[in-house]
Short mmCIF file of C-alpha atoms in Angstrom, two decimals:
data_model
loop_
_atom_site.label_atom_id
_atom_site.label_comp_id
_atom_site.label_asym_id
_atom_site.label_seq_id
_atom_site.Cartn_x
_atom_site.Cartn_y
_atom_site.Cartn_z
CA MET E 1 4.93 29.91 1.77
CA VAL E 2 4.69 26.46 0.25
CA GLN E 3 4.18 23.51 2.61
CA GLN E 4 5.20 20.14 1.28
CA PHE E 5 4.86 16.61 2.59
CA TYR E 6 6.12 13.26 1.32
CA SER E 7 5.17 9.62 1.95
CA ASN E 8 6.74 6.35 0.79
CA GLY E 9 4.95 3.72 -1.22
CA LYS E 10 4.71 0.19 0.16
CA LEU E 11 4.83 -3.54 -0.48
CA LEU E 12 3.74 -6.29 1.92
CA LEU E 13 6.04 -9.32 1.66
CA THR E 14 4.32 -11.53 4.25
CA GLY E 15 1.07 -11.47 6.16
CA GLU E 16 -1.34 -10.21 3.50
CA TYR E 17 -4.93 -10.33 4.78
CA VAL E 18 -4.00 -12.18 8.00
CA VAL E 19 -2.27 -9.03 9.26
CA LEU E 20 -5.84 -7.87 9.94
CA ASN E 21 -6.04 -10.61 12.56
CA GLY E 22 -2.82 -9.84 14.40
CA ALA E 23 -0.26 -11.75 12.33
CA LYS E 24 3.26 -10.37 12.18
CA ALA E 25 3.82 -9.00 8.69
CA LEU E 26 7.01 -8.00 6.92
CA ALA E 27 6.57 -4.82 4.89
CA VAL E 28 9.00 -2.65 2.94
CA PRO E 29 8.83 1.00 1.82
CA THR E 30 9.52 1.72 -1.82
CA GLN E 31 11.87 4.30 -3.28
CA LEU E 32 8.81 5.79 -4.99
CA GLY E 33 5.99 7.64 -3.26
CA GLN E 34 3.83 10.75 -3.37
CA TRP E 35 4.25 14.46 -2.62
CA LEU E 36 1.59 16.87 -1.39
CA ARG E 37 2.16 20.61 -1.74
CA VAL E 38 0.01 23.39 -0.28
CA LYS E 39 0.37 27.07 -1.10
CA PRO E 40 -1.78 30.19 -0.63
CA SER E 41 -4.01 31.23 -3.51
CA ASP E 42 -5.65 34.50 -4.51
CA HIS E 43 -8.83 32.60 -5.30
CA SER E 44 -11.30 31.67 -2.57
CA GLY E 45 -11.79 28.08 -1.55
CA LEU E 46 -9.55 25.10 -2.08
CA HIS E 47 -8.31 24.18 -5.54
CA TRP E 48 -6.98 20.62 -5.83
CA GLN E 49 -4.93 19.00 -8.60
CA SER E 50 -3.48 15.48 -8.70
CA PHE E 51 -0.62 14.67 -11.07
CA ASP E 52 0.65 11.27 -12.15
CA SER E 53 4.29 10.25 -12.47
CA ASP E 54 4.42 11.65 -16.02
CA GLY E 55 3.24 15.08 -14.86
CA ASN E 56 -0.27 14.70 -16.28
CA CYS E 57 -3.16 16.06 -14.22
CA TRP E 58 -5.51 13.09 -13.69
CA PHE E 59 -7.89 14.76 -11.22
CA GLU E 60 -8.89 18.36 -10.53
CA THR E 61 -11.61 19.91 -8.39
CA HIS E 62 -12.53 23.08 -6.53
CA VAL E 63 -14.20 23.30 -3.13
CA ASP E 64 -15.94 26.50 -2.04
CA TRP E 65 -15.64 27.22 1.67
CA ALA E 66 -19.39 27.86 1.76
CA ASP E 67 -19.95 24.19 0.80
CA TRP E 68 -17.13 22.83 2.92
CA GLN E 69 -19.27 21.42 5.74
CA THR E 70 -21.73 19.75 3.36
CA PRO E 71 -21.31 15.98 3.68
CA PRO E 72 -20.29 14.38 0.37
CA SER E 73 -22.97 12.29 -1.30
CA SER E 74 -22.87 8.52 -1.10
CA GLU E 75 -21.94 8.37 -4.79
CA ARG E 76 -18.52 6.79 -5.22
CA SER E 77 -16.27 9.34 -6.88
CA ILE E 78 -12.74 10.67 -6.46
CA ARG E 79 -14.10 14.05 -5.33
CA ASN E 80 -16.35 12.51 -2.68
CA THR E 81 -13.54 10.29 -1.40
CA LEU E 82 -11.22 13.29 -1.16
CA LEU E 83 -13.84 15.40 0.64
CA SER E 84 -14.48 12.57 3.08
CA ILE E 85 -10.75 12.31 3.92
CA LEU E 86 -10.41 16.08 4.42
CA GLN E 87 -13.55 16.25 6.57
CA LYS E 88 -12.36 13.32 8.71
CA ALA E 89 -9.06 15.15 9.17
CA GLN E 90 -10.95 18.23 10.31
CA GLU E 91 -12.95 16.15 12.79
CA LEU E 92 -9.65 15.00 14.28
CA ASN E 93 -8.25 18.56 14.31
CA PRO E 94 -11.02 21.20 14.23
CA ALA E 95 -8.46 23.92 13.47
CA PHE E 96 -7.62 22.29 10.12
CA LEU E 97 -8.91 24.30 7.12
CA GLN E 98 -10.69 26.84 9.30
CA ASN E 99 -8.87 30.00 8.22
CA GLN E 100 -11.05 30.32 5.07
CA GLU E 101 -8.12 31.59 2.99
CA GLY E 102 -7.64 30.47 -0.58
CA LEU E 103 -5.45 27.40 -1.00
CA SER E 104 -3.93 25.62 -3.97
CA VAL E 105 -3.12 21.97 -3.27
CA SER E 106 -1.34 19.53 -5.58
CA THR E 107 -0.25 15.92 -5.30
CA GLN E 108 2.51 14.32 -7.38
CA LEU E 109 3.10 10.59 -7.69
CA SER E 110 6.57 9.28 -8.48
CA PHE E 111 5.24 5.82 -9.43
CA PRO E 112 2.67 4.97 -12.12
CA LYS E 113 -0.79 5.30 -10.56
CA LYS E 114 -1.89 1.84 -11.67
CA TRP E 115 0.98 0.09 -9.88
CA GLY E 116 -0.82 -0.15 -6.55
CA LEU E 117 2.10 1.02 -4.41
CA GLY E 118 -0.13 3.17 -2.22
CA THR E 119 -1.84 6.02 -4.05
CA SER E 120 -4.43 6.19 -1.25
CA SER E 121 -2.20 5.45 1.75
CA THR E 122 0.42 8.02 0.71
CA LEU E 123 -2.36 10.58 0.25
CA ILE E 124 -3.81 9.85 3.68
CA ASN E 125 -0.41 10.05 5.37
CA ASN E 126 0.35 13.34 3.61
CA VAL E 127 -3.02 14.82 4.56
CA ALA E 128 -2.44 13.67 8.15
CA GLN E 129 0.92 15.48 8.22
CA TRP E 130 -0.70 18.60 6.79
CA ALA E 131 -3.62 18.48 9.25
CA GLN E 132 -1.35 17.44 12.15
CA VAL E 133 -3.48 14.41 13.02
CA ASP E 134 -2.79 10.74 13.60
CA ALA E 135 -2.47 9.05 10.19
CA TYR E 136 -3.63 5.65 11.46
CA ARG E 137 -6.78 7.17 12.92
CA LEU E 138 -7.44 8.99 9.66
CA LEU E 139 -6.99 5.74 7.71
CA PHE E 140 -9.22 3.70 10.03
CA ASP E 141 -11.92 6.39 9.93
CA SER E 142 -11.86 6.66 6.13
CA PHE E 143 -10.52 3.73 4.12
CA GLY E 144 -10.03 1.07 6.75
CA GLY E 145 -7.37 -1.63 6.47
CA SER E 146 -4.55 -2.85 8.69
CA GLY E 147 -2.42 0.31 8.65
CA TYR E 148 0.82 -1.34 7.50
CA ASP E 149 0.82 0.96 4.46
CA ILE E 150 0.79 4.02 6.75
CA ALA E 151 3.76 2.57 8.65
CA CYS E 152 5.67 2.16 5.36
CA ALA E 153 4.73 5.71 4.37
CA GLN E 154 6.40 6.94 7.56
CA HIS E 155 9.49 4.69 7.75
CA ASP E 156 12.56 4.50 5.52
CA SER E 157 13.42 0.93 6.50
CA ALA E 158 11.66 -2.42 6.46
CA ILE E 159 9.21 -2.99 9.29
CA VAL E 160 7.59 -5.84 11.16
CA TYR E 161 3.99 -4.76 11.59
CA ARG E 162 1.12 -6.19 13.60
CA LEU E 163 -2.12 -5.16 15.22
CA GLU E 164 -2.39 -5.65 18.97
CA ASN E 165 -5.84 -4.95 20.40
CA GLU E 166 -6.53 -3.19 17.08
CA LYS E 167 -3.62 -0.79 17.64
CA PRO E 168 -0.59 -0.63 15.31
CA VAL E 169 2.69 -2.03 16.62
CA VAL E 170 5.58 -1.08 14.33
CA LYS E 171 9.13 -2.42 14.63
CA PRO E 172 11.64 -0.86 12.18
CA ILE E 173 14.35 -3.36 11.28
CA SER E 174 17.65 -3.40 9.46
CA PHE E 175 16.90 -5.53 6.44
CA GLU E 176 19.51 -6.62 3.90
CA PRO E 177 18.36 -10.12 2.87
CA LEU E 178 21.02 -12.43 1.50
CA CYS E 179 18.60 -13.39 -1.26
CA GLN E 180 17.83 -9.87 -2.43
CA ALA E 181 19.73 -10.49 -5.69
CA ASN E 182 17.20 -13.30 -6.30
CA MET E 183 14.15 -11.08 -5.68
CA TYR E 184 12.20 -9.43 -8.49
CA PHE E 185 8.89 -7.60 -8.47
CA VAL E 186 6.63 -8.23 -11.45
CA TYR E 187 3.63 -6.06 -12.26
CA LEU E 188 0.61 -8.11 -13.36
CA ASN E 189 -1.41 -5.16 -14.69
CA GLN E 190 -4.53 -6.38 -12.87
CA LYS E 191 -5.33 -3.55 -10.46
CA GLN E 192 -7.09 -4.75 -7.32
CA ASN E 193 -9.45 -2.77 -5.10
CA SER E 194 -7.99 -3.19 -1.60
CA LYS E 195 -11.26 -2.40 0.18
CA GLU E 196 -13.12 -5.02 -1.85
CA ALA E 197 -10.34 -7.57 -1.35
CA ILE E 198 -10.44 -7.05 2.43
CA SER E 199 -14.23 -7.37 2.45
CA ALA E 200 -14.03 -10.63 0.50
CA TYR E 201 -11.41 -11.93 2.93
CA TYR E 202 -13.59 -11.25 5.96
CA LYS E 203 -16.36 -13.31 4.38
CA LYS E 204 -14.03 -16.30 4.05
CA GLN E 205 -12.12 -16.13 7.31
CA HIS E 206 -12.16 -19.08 9.72
CA ARG E 207 -9.75 -20.48 12.31
CA LEU E 208 -7.91 -17.19 11.96
CA ALA E 209 -5.99 -17.30 15.22
CA ASN E 210 -4.21 -20.44 14.04
CA TYR E 211 -3.41 -18.93 10.66
CA ALA E 212 -2.14 -15.72 12.25
CA ASP E 213 0.25 -17.71 14.45
CA GLU E 214 1.52 -19.72 11.48
CA ILE E 215 2.08 -16.64 9.34
CA SER E 216 3.85 -14.90 12.25
CA SER E 217 6.17 -17.91 12.54
CA ILE E 218 6.98 -17.71 8.83
CA THR E 219 7.73 -13.98 9.08
CA GLU E 220 10.08 -14.66 11.99
CA ALA E 221 11.72 -17.57 10.15
CA ILE E 222 12.55 -15.58 7.01
CA LEU E 223 14.06 -12.81 9.12
CA LEU E 224 16.28 -15.25 11.00
CA ASP E 225 17.55 -16.85 7.79
CA THR E 226 17.43 -14.70 4.66
CA SER E 227 19.04 -17.27 2.36
CA PHE E 228 17.43 -18.10 -0.97
CA GLU E 229 16.76 -21.69 0.08
CA ASN E 230 15.00 -20.75 3.31
CA TRP E 231 12.91 -18.02 1.68
CA LEU E 232 11.85 -20.45 -1.03
CA GLU E 233 10.75 -23.01 1.56
CA GLN E 234 9.02 -20.58 3.94
CA LEU E 235 7.21 -18.54 1.30
CA GLN E 236 5.92 -21.69 -0.38
CA LYS E 237 4.35 -22.59 2.97
CA HIS E 238 2.96 -19.06 3.19
CA GLU E 239 1.26 -19.41 -0.22
CA ILE E 240 -0.31 -22.76 0.67
CA ILE E 241 -1.78 -21.33 3.90
CA LEU E 242 -3.22 -18.25 2.21
CA SER E 243 -4.56 -20.32 -0.68
CA ASN E 244 -6.49 -22.41 1.85
CA VAL E 245 -7.72 -19.36 3.79
CA LEU E 246 -8.91 -17.53 0.68
CA GLU E 247 -10.10 -20.66 -1.11
CA MET E 248 -8.25 -19.42 -4.18
CA GLN E 249 -5.49 -20.74 -6.37
CA SER E 250 -2.14 -19.12 -5.71
CA VAL E 251 -0.93 -16.83 -8.47
CA GLN E 252 1.79 -19.35 -9.34
CA GLU E 253 -0.73 -22.17 -9.72
CA ALA E 254 -3.00 -19.99 -11.83
CA TYR E 255 -0.48 -18.32 -14.16
CA PHE E 256 3.09 -19.48 -13.64
CA ALA E 257 2.98 -23.21 -12.90
CA ASP E 258 6.08 -23.82 -15.04
CA PHE E 259 8.19 -21.15 -13.31
CA ASN E 260 11.51 -22.41 -11.88
CA GLY E 261 11.36 -20.74 -8.47
CA LEU E 262 8.55 -19.08 -6.53
CA VAL E 263 5.97 -16.51 -7.52
CA LYS E 264 4.27 -15.04 -4.46
CA SER E 265 1.20 -12.81 -4.34
CA LEU E 266 1.56 -9.52 -2.48
CA GLY E 267 -1.26 -7.57 -0.85
CA ALA E 268 -4.56 -8.09 -2.66
CA TRP E 269 -4.23 -11.50 -4.35
CA GLY E 270 -4.54 -11.57 -8.11
CA GLY E 271 -3.24 -8.14 -9.06
CA ASP E 272 -0.67 -5.41 -8.70
CA PHE E 273 2.86 -6.74 -8.03
CA VAL E 274 4.03 -10.26 -7.27
CA LEU E 275 7.38 -11.31 -5.84
CA ALA E 276 9.42 -13.65 -8.03
CA LEU E 277 12.15 -15.58 -6.23
CA SER E 278 14.55 -17.06 -8.76
CA SER E 279 18.10 -18.40 -8.89
CA SER E 280 18.55 -16.62 -12.24
CA ASN E 281 17.20 -13.44 -13.83
CA PRO E 282 13.57 -14.23 -14.78
CA THR E 283 13.04 -11.21 -17.06
CA ASP E 284 12.85 -13.26 -20.28
CA TYR E 285 10.39 -15.72 -18.71
CA PHE E 286 7.91 -13.01 -17.68
CA SER E 287 8.41 -10.92 -20.80
CA ASN E 288 7.58 -13.94 -22.95
CA LYS E 289 4.30 -14.22 -21.03
CA GLY E 290 3.47 -10.57 -21.65
CA TYR E 291 4.62 -9.05 -18.36
CA HIS E 292 7.16 -6.35 -19.07
CA THR E 293 7.53 -4.50 -15.76
CA ILE E 294 10.10 -6.59 -13.86
CA LEU E 295 12.00 -4.67 -11.19
CA PRO E 296 14.94 -6.05 -9.15
CA TYR E 297 14.67 -5.59 -5.38
CA SER E 298 17.44 -2.97 -5.35
CA GLN E 299 15.63 -0.86 -7.94
CA LEU E 300 12.30 -0.62 -6.08
CA ILE E 301 12.85 -1.04 -2.34
CA LYS E 302 14.42 1.57 -0.04
#
């Protein structure tokens, strides 16, 4: 019998970085995500294949049960990362992967792997479903992070997410912003390492309680009034605050200073997707600058 599990991709609209310090963040699940399928195999051990959105196998490995308990080496590799996740899952549920029967496991992305919509978080949430363990615990014990991406993996609506005493607090919301026709997601083709971005943030953090309160207020303000004008005003404030916290130029200052509207960083600053808020379709503007993946809100967000 085939077992299959699915998790949504994610985008963080407000609260990037500062969500780690308790700020209220607005996050949305994407229409695209990742499947994990498990079926019995005649071969011993666990055979793993990962497929991209075009159906190409981008990673493949085999794990013998005899080597299963061997801790992965400290060398950074896809195989070692995968083994670490599976072993953490087994620590949380000792019955997981104990039957010693042959298994064939495959993952299938429905978004391009380089897009940064949650290749790791969707994997962790799928493994957690398979192992019947808490996905947040599995994330915190393996990759780290705030956990908002796990919440998006599990919810089919927008969420307000925060950490309270280091525990996730998730509030699903009905979210149909008036300005959604003005919202576009633009892929910058500059993949960011989330773990490294978080580490760099921690080195720069100061007066965080104040920033967390300010970002929470902005999140609340854009939910109360979802008009184009209010979002433009509030998200400009958001970018100024984060620019000061990170001691970095905003993405608009660095690349799109002449844009008529707002370009807002999402998640790890400097890469993956940005949010473009514009009174008119900005496709020609970004295409002329060499950015050709421009997705309207309705095309990407659940």
